[in-house]
Amino acid sequence: GAVVSQHPSRVICKSGTSVKIECRSLDFQATTMFWYRQFPKQSLMLMATSNEGSKATYEQGVEKDKFLINHASLTLSTLTVTSAHPEDSSFYICSAAPGTGANEQFFGPGTRLTVL
Amino acid sequence: SQQGEEDPQALSIQEGENATMNCSYKTSINNLQWYRQNSGRGLVHLILIRSNEREKHSGRLRVTLDTSKKSSSLLITASRAADTASYFCATDSGGYNKLIFGAGTRLAVHP
Protein backbone atom coordinates (compact mmCIF):
# COMPACT_ATOMS: atom_id res chain seq x y z
CA GLY A 1 0.00 0.00 0.00
CA ALA A 2 0.82 3.73 0.03
CA VAL A 3 2.07 3.96 -3.54
CA VAL A 4 2.65 7.28 -5.25
CA SER A 5 3.25 7.50 -8.97
CA GLN A 6 4.61 10.28 -11.13
CA HIS A 7 4.23 10.79 -14.83
CA PRO A 8 6.25 11.23 -16.89
CA SER A 9 9.42 9.78 -15.42
CA ARG A 10 11.54 11.71 -17.89
CA VAL A 11 10.78 14.65 -20.14
CA ILE A 12 12.87 16.69 -22.51
CA CYS A 13 11.48 19.93 -23.82
CA LYS A 14 12.56 23.07 -25.62
CA SER A 15 13.03 26.41 -23.93
CA GLY A 16 9.84 28.39 -23.73
CA THR A 17 7.50 25.44 -23.62
CA SER A 18 5.43 24.31 -20.66
CA VAL A 19 5.64 20.91 -19.05
CA LYS A 20 3.08 19.23 -16.82
CA ILE A 21 4.03 16.61 -14.26
CA GLU A 22 1.41 14.47 -12.57
CA CYS A 23 1.54 13.02 -9.10
CA ARG A 24 -0.99 10.39 -8.07
CA SER A 25 -1.63 8.54 -4.85
CA LEU A 26 -2.73 5.14 -6.07
CA ASP A 27 -4.21 3.47 -3.03
CA PHE A 28 -4.96 6.20 -0.56
CA GLN A 29 -6.41 9.66 -0.43
CA ALA A 30 -3.89 12.43 0.02
CA THR A 31 -5.09 15.45 1.88
CA THR A 32 -1.76 17.12 1.25
CA MET A 33 0.77 16.78 -1.51
CA PHE A 34 4.24 18.26 -1.66
CA TRP A 35 6.51 19.15 -4.55
CA TYR A 36 10.27 19.06 -4.19
CA ARG A 37 13.11 19.93 -6.48
CA GLN A 38 16.49 18.25 -6.42
CA PHE A 39 19.61 19.31 -8.26
CA PRO A 40 22.34 16.74 -8.95
CA LYS A 41 24.10 15.54 -5.82
CA GLN A 42 22.06 17.89 -3.67
CA SER A 43 19.22 17.51 -1.24
CA LEU A 44 15.51 17.92 -1.76
CA MET A 45 14.20 21.45 -1.56
CA LEU A 46 10.54 21.89 -0.81
CA MET A 47 8.88 24.02 -3.48
CA ALA A 48 5.27 24.06 -2.40
CA THR A 49 2.57 22.39 -0.36
CA SER A 50 -0.83 21.77 -1.86
CA ASN A 51 -4.09 20.82 -0.23
CA GLU A 52 -6.98 19.45 -2.22
CA GLY A 53 -9.31 22.16 -3.39
CA SER A 54 -7.24 25.10 -2.21
CA LYS A 55 -4.36 27.18 -3.47
CA ALA A 56 -0.85 25.88 -3.02
CA THR A 57 1.49 27.42 -0.49
CA TYR A 58 4.84 28.21 -2.04
CA GLU A 59 8.17 28.33 -0.28
CA GLN A 60 10.15 31.54 -0.26
CA GLY A 61 11.92 32.12 -3.54
CA VAL A 62 9.67 29.83 -5.59
CA GLU A 63 7.78 31.67 -8.32
CA LYS A 64 4.15 30.64 -8.18
CA ASP A 65 3.47 31.92 -11.69
CA LYS A 66 6.25 29.78 -13.07
CA PHE A 67 5.47 26.62 -11.14
CA LEU A 68 1.72 26.17 -11.29
CA ILE A 69 0.31 23.61 -8.92
CA ASN A 70 -3.16 22.16 -9.10
CA HIS A 71 -4.54 19.71 -6.57
CA ALA A 72 -7.87 18.94 -8.13
CA SER A 73 -8.66 15.75 -6.28
CA LEU A 74 -7.56 13.75 -3.27
CA THR A 75 -5.46 11.52 -5.50
CA LEU A 76 -3.98 13.88 -8.07
CA SER A 77 -1.74 16.92 -8.02
CA THR A 78 -0.06 18.46 -11.03
CA LEU A 79 2.97 20.70 -11.35
CA THR A 80 3.26 22.74 -14.53
CA VAL A 81 6.59 24.36 -15.30
CA THR A 82 5.67 27.28 -17.51
CA SER A 83 7.97 28.83 -20.09
CA ALA A 84 10.71 26.42 -19.13
CA HIS A 85 14.34 27.46 -19.29
CA PRO A 86 17.50 25.34 -19.07
CA GLU A 87 17.97 26.36 -15.44
CA ASP A 88 14.65 24.65 -14.66
CA SER A 89 16.25 21.34 -15.56
CA SER A 90 16.10 19.29 -12.41
CA PHE A 91 14.65 16.24 -10.71
CA TYR A 92 11.15 16.95 -9.44
CA ILE A 93 9.74 14.72 -6.72
CA CYS A 94 6.27 14.74 -5.24
CA SER A 95 5.06 13.25 -2.01
CA ALA A 96 1.61 12.61 -0.66
CA ALA A 97 0.42 12.62 2.91
CA PRO A 98 -2.72 10.74 3.95
CA GLY A 99 -3.10 12.97 6.93
CA THR A 100 -2.95 10.13 9.41
CA GLY A 101 -0.36 11.89 11.46
CA ALA A 102 3.23 11.11 12.40
CA ASN A 103 4.34 13.23 9.48
CA GLU A 104 3.91 10.35 7.08
CA GLN A 105 4.74 11.18 3.51
CA PHE A 106 5.01 8.77 0.64
CA PHE A 107 7.28 9.77 -2.20
CA GLY A 108 6.87 9.37 -5.90
CA PRO A 109 9.72 8.06 -8.07
CA GLY A 110 10.54 11.51 -9.44
CA THR A 111 10.51 13.17 -12.85
CA ARG A 112 13.71 14.15 -14.62
CA LEU A 113 13.14 17.37 -16.57
CA THR A 114 15.67 18.47 -19.15
CA VAL A 115 15.13 21.79 -20.88
CA LEU A 116 17.15 22.31 -24.03
CA SER B 1 19.04 27.82 5.06
CA GLN B 2 16.22 25.32 4.74
CA GLN B 3 18.49 22.41 5.23
CA GLY B 4 20.21 20.84 8.13
CA GLU B 5 23.71 19.54 7.95
CA GLU B 6 24.81 16.00 7.37
CA ASP B 7 28.23 14.53 7.58
CA PRO B 8 30.08 13.07 6.01
CA GLN B 9 28.98 14.27 2.60
CA ALA B 10 30.39 11.11 1.10
CA LEU B 11 31.43 7.83 2.64
CA SER B 12 33.19 4.94 0.96
CA ILE B 13 33.52 1.60 2.75
CA GLN B 14 34.00 -2.09 2.09
CA GLU B 15 31.25 -4.66 2.35
CA GLY B 16 30.83 -5.93 5.86
CA GLU B 17 31.94 -2.70 7.48
CA ASN B 18 29.61 -0.46 9.42
CA ALA B 19 28.57 2.93 8.07
CA THR B 20 27.71 5.85 10.33
CA MET B 21 26.08 9.01 9.09
CA ASN B 22 25.29 12.06 11.17
CA CYS B 23 22.66 14.73 10.89
CA SER B 24 22.28 18.01 12.73
CA TYR B 25 19.30 20.31 12.71
CA LYS B 26 18.54 23.78 13.92
CA THR B 27 15.10 24.02 15.48
CA SER B 28 12.99 21.93 17.82
CA ILE B 29 11.34 18.89 16.33
CA ASN B 30 8.59 16.38 17.00
CA ASN B 31 10.32 13.66 15.05
CA LEU B 32 13.17 12.96 12.68
CA GLN B 33 13.15 10.58 9.76
CA TRP B 34 15.79 8.91 7.65
CA TYR B 35 15.33 8.24 3.96
CA ARG B 36 17.31 6.43 1.33
CA GLN B 37 17.56 7.42 -2.32
CA ASN B 38 19.08 5.34 -5.05
CA SER B 39 20.58 7.35 -7.88
CA GLY B 40 17.87 9.02 -9.96
CA ARG B 41 15.06 7.48 -7.96
CA GLY B 42 12.52 8.53 -5.38
CA LEU B 43 12.91 8.31 -1.64
CA VAL B 44 12.37 5.26 0.48
CA HIS B 45 11.41 5.78 4.11
CA LEU B 46 13.75 3.94 6.48
CA ILE B 47 12.88 4.89 10.01
CA LEU B 48 11.18 7.56 12.11
CA ILE B 49 12.33 8.46 15.59
CA ARG B 50 10.26 10.67 17.85
CA SER B 51 11.68 13.47 19.94
CA ASN B 52 11.10 11.51 23.16
CA GLU B 53 13.02 8.49 21.87
CA ARG B 54 16.78 8.14 22.06
CA GLU B 55 17.40 5.07 19.97
CA LYS B 56 15.55 2.94 17.48
CA HIS B 57 16.41 -0.20 15.57
CA SER B 58 15.15 -1.67 12.34
CA GLY B 59 16.99 -4.67 10.96
CA ARG B 60 20.58 -3.56 10.29
CA LEU B 61 19.69 0.06 10.95
CA ARG B 62 20.21 1.84 14.22
CA VAL B 63 19.18 5.44 14.69
CA THR B 64 19.99 7.64 17.65
CA LEU B 65 18.62 11.02 18.52
CA ASP B 66 20.11 13.60 20.86
CA THR B 67 17.71 16.50 21.13
CA SER B 68 20.03 18.41 23.45
CA LYS B 69 22.63 18.50 20.70
CA LYS B 70 20.05 18.63 17.91
CA SER B 71 21.67 15.71 16.18
CA SER B 72 20.92 12.22 14.98
CA SER B 73 22.98 9.37 13.63
CA LEU B 74 22.19 6.47 11.32
CA LEU B 75 24.26 3.33 11.65
CA ILE B 76 24.12 0.62 9.02
CA THR B 77 25.76 -2.53 10.27
CA ALA B 78 27.37 -5.22 8.12
CA SER B 79 26.97 -3.11 5.00
CA ARG B 80 26.27 -4.62 1.60
CA ALA B 81 26.93 -3.35 -1.91
CA ALA B 82 23.16 -2.92 -2.25
CA ASP B 83 23.27 -0.30 0.51
CA THR B 84 25.01 2.04 -1.91
CA ALA B 85 22.74 5.09 -2.06
CA SER B 86 22.26 8.59 -0.69
CA TYR B 87 20.86 8.87 2.79
CA PHE B 88 18.93 11.89 4.02
CA CYS B 89 17.58 12.91 7.35
CA ALA B 90 14.43 14.99 7.49
CA THR B 91 12.82 16.84 10.33
CA ASP B 92 9.33 18.20 10.78
CA SER B 93 10.61 21.58 11.87
CA GLY B 94 8.81 23.18 8.95
CA GLY B 95 5.42 22.52 10.46
CA TYR B 96 2.76 19.84 10.21
CA ASN B 97 3.79 17.31 7.60
CA LYS B 98 6.36 19.73 6.21
CA LEU B 99 9.75 18.06 6.02
CA ILE B 100 13.09 19.81 5.99
CA PHE B 101 15.81 17.64 4.50
CA GLY B 102 19.45 17.48 5.39
CA ALA B 103 22.15 17.75 2.75
CA GLY B 104 22.55 13.99 2.57
CA THR B 105 25.38 11.48 2.72
CA ARG B 106 26.41 9.57 -0.39
CA LEU B 107 27.37 6.08 0.69
CA ALA B 108 29.36 3.77 -1.56
CA VAL B 109 29.82 0.18 -0.41
CA HIS B 110 32.44 -1.71 -2.37
CA PRO B 111 32.28 -5.48 -2.75
PDB file of C-alpha atoms in Angstrom, chain A residues 34 36 38 41-46 59 91 93 97 99 101-105 107-109 112, chain B residues 2-3 31 33 35 37 40-43 48 50 88 92 95-99 101-103 106:
ATOM      1  CA  PHE A  34       4.240  18.263  -1.664  1.00  0.00           C
ATOM      2  CA  TYR A  36      10.272  19.057  -4.188  1.00  0.00           C
ATOM      3  CA  GLN A  38      16.492  18.248  -6.420  1.00  0.00           C
ATOM      4  CA  LYS A  41      24.102  15.540  -5.822  1.00  0.00           C
ATOM      5  CA  GLN A  42      22.056  17.886  -3.671  1.00  0.00           C
ATOM      6  CA  SER A  43      19.224  17.509  -1.241  1.00  0.00           C
ATOM      7  CA  LEU A  44      15.506  17.924  -1.763  1.00  0.00           C
ATOM      8  CA  MET A  45      14.203  21.453  -1.559  1.00  0.00           C
ATOM      9  CA  LEU A  46      10.537  21.894  -0.812  1.00  0.00           C
ATOM     10  CA  GLU A  59       8.170  28.333  -0.277  1.00  0.00           C
ATOM     11  CA  PHE A  91      14.650  16.242 -10.708  1.00  0.00           C
ATOM     12  CA  ILE A  93       9.737  14.715  -6.724  1.00  0.00           C
ATOM     13  CA  ALA A  97       0.419  12.617   2.908  1.00  0.00           C
ATOM     14  CA  GLY A  99      -3.095  12.970   6.926  1.00  0.00           C
ATOM     15  CA  GLY A 101      -0.358  11.894  11.460  1.00  0.00           C
ATOM     16  CA  ALA A 102       3.232  11.108  12.398  1.00  0.00           C
ATOM     17  CA  ASN A 103       4.336  13.228   9.476  1.00  0.00           C
ATOM     18  CA  GLU A 104       3.905  10.352   7.079  1.00  0.00           C
ATOM     19  CA  GLN A 105       4.739  11.183   3.505  1.00  0.00           C
ATOM     20  CA  PHE A 107       7.276   9.774  -2.198  1.00  0.00           C
ATOM     21  CA  GLY A 108       6.874   9.373  -5.905  1.00  0.00           C
ATOM     22  CA  PRO A 109       9.718   8.055  -8.075  1.00  0.00           C
ATOM     23  CA  ARG A 112      13.708  14.153 -14.617  1.00  0.00           C
TER      24      ARG A 112
ATOM     25  CA  GLN B   2      16.225  25.323   4.738  1.00  0.00           C
ATOM     26  CA  GLN B   3      18.487  22.410   5.226  1.00  0.00           C
ATOM     27  CA  ASN B  31      10.318  13.660  15.049  1.00  0.00           C
ATOM     28  CA  GLN B  33      13.147  10.584   9.763  1.00  0.00           C
ATOM     29  CA  TYR B  35      15.332   8.236   3.963  1.00  0.00           C
ATOM     30  CA  GLN B  37      17.564   7.415  -2.316  1.00  0.00           C
ATOM     31  CA  GLY B  40      17.869   9.023  -9.965  1.00  0.00           C
ATOM     32  CA  ARG B  41      15.065   7.485  -7.963  1.00  0.00           C
ATOM     33  CA  GLY B  42      12.522   8.531  -5.381  1.00  0.00           C
ATOM     34  CA  LEU B  43      12.906   8.310  -1.640  1.00  0.00           C
ATOM     35  CA  LEU B  48      11.176   7.558  12.112  1.00  0.00           C
ATOM     36  CA  ARG B  50      10.259  10.665  17.845  1.00  0.00           C
ATOM     37  CA  PHE B  88      18.933  11.893   4.017  1.00  0.00           C
ATOM     38  CA  ASP B  92       9.331  18.200  10.780  1.00  0.00           C
ATOM     39  CA  GLY B  95       5.422  22.521  10.463  1.00  0.00           C
ATOM     40  CA  TYR B  96       2.758  19.840  10.212  1.00  0.00           C
ATOM     41  CA  ASN B  97       3.792  17.305   7.602  1.00  0.00           C
ATOM     42  CA  LYS B  98       6.364  19.733   6.213  1.00  0.00           C
ATOM     43  CA  LEU B  99       9.748  18.065   6.024  1.00  0.00           C
ATOM     44  CA  PHE B 101      15.808  17.637   4.498  1.00  0.00           C
ATOM     45  CA  GLY B 102      19.448  17.477   5.393  1.00  0.00           C
ATOM     46  CA  ALA B 103      22.148  17.749   2.754  1.00  0.00           C
ATOM     47  CA  ARG B 106      26.406   9.569  -0.388  1.00  0.00           C
TER      48      ARG B 106
END
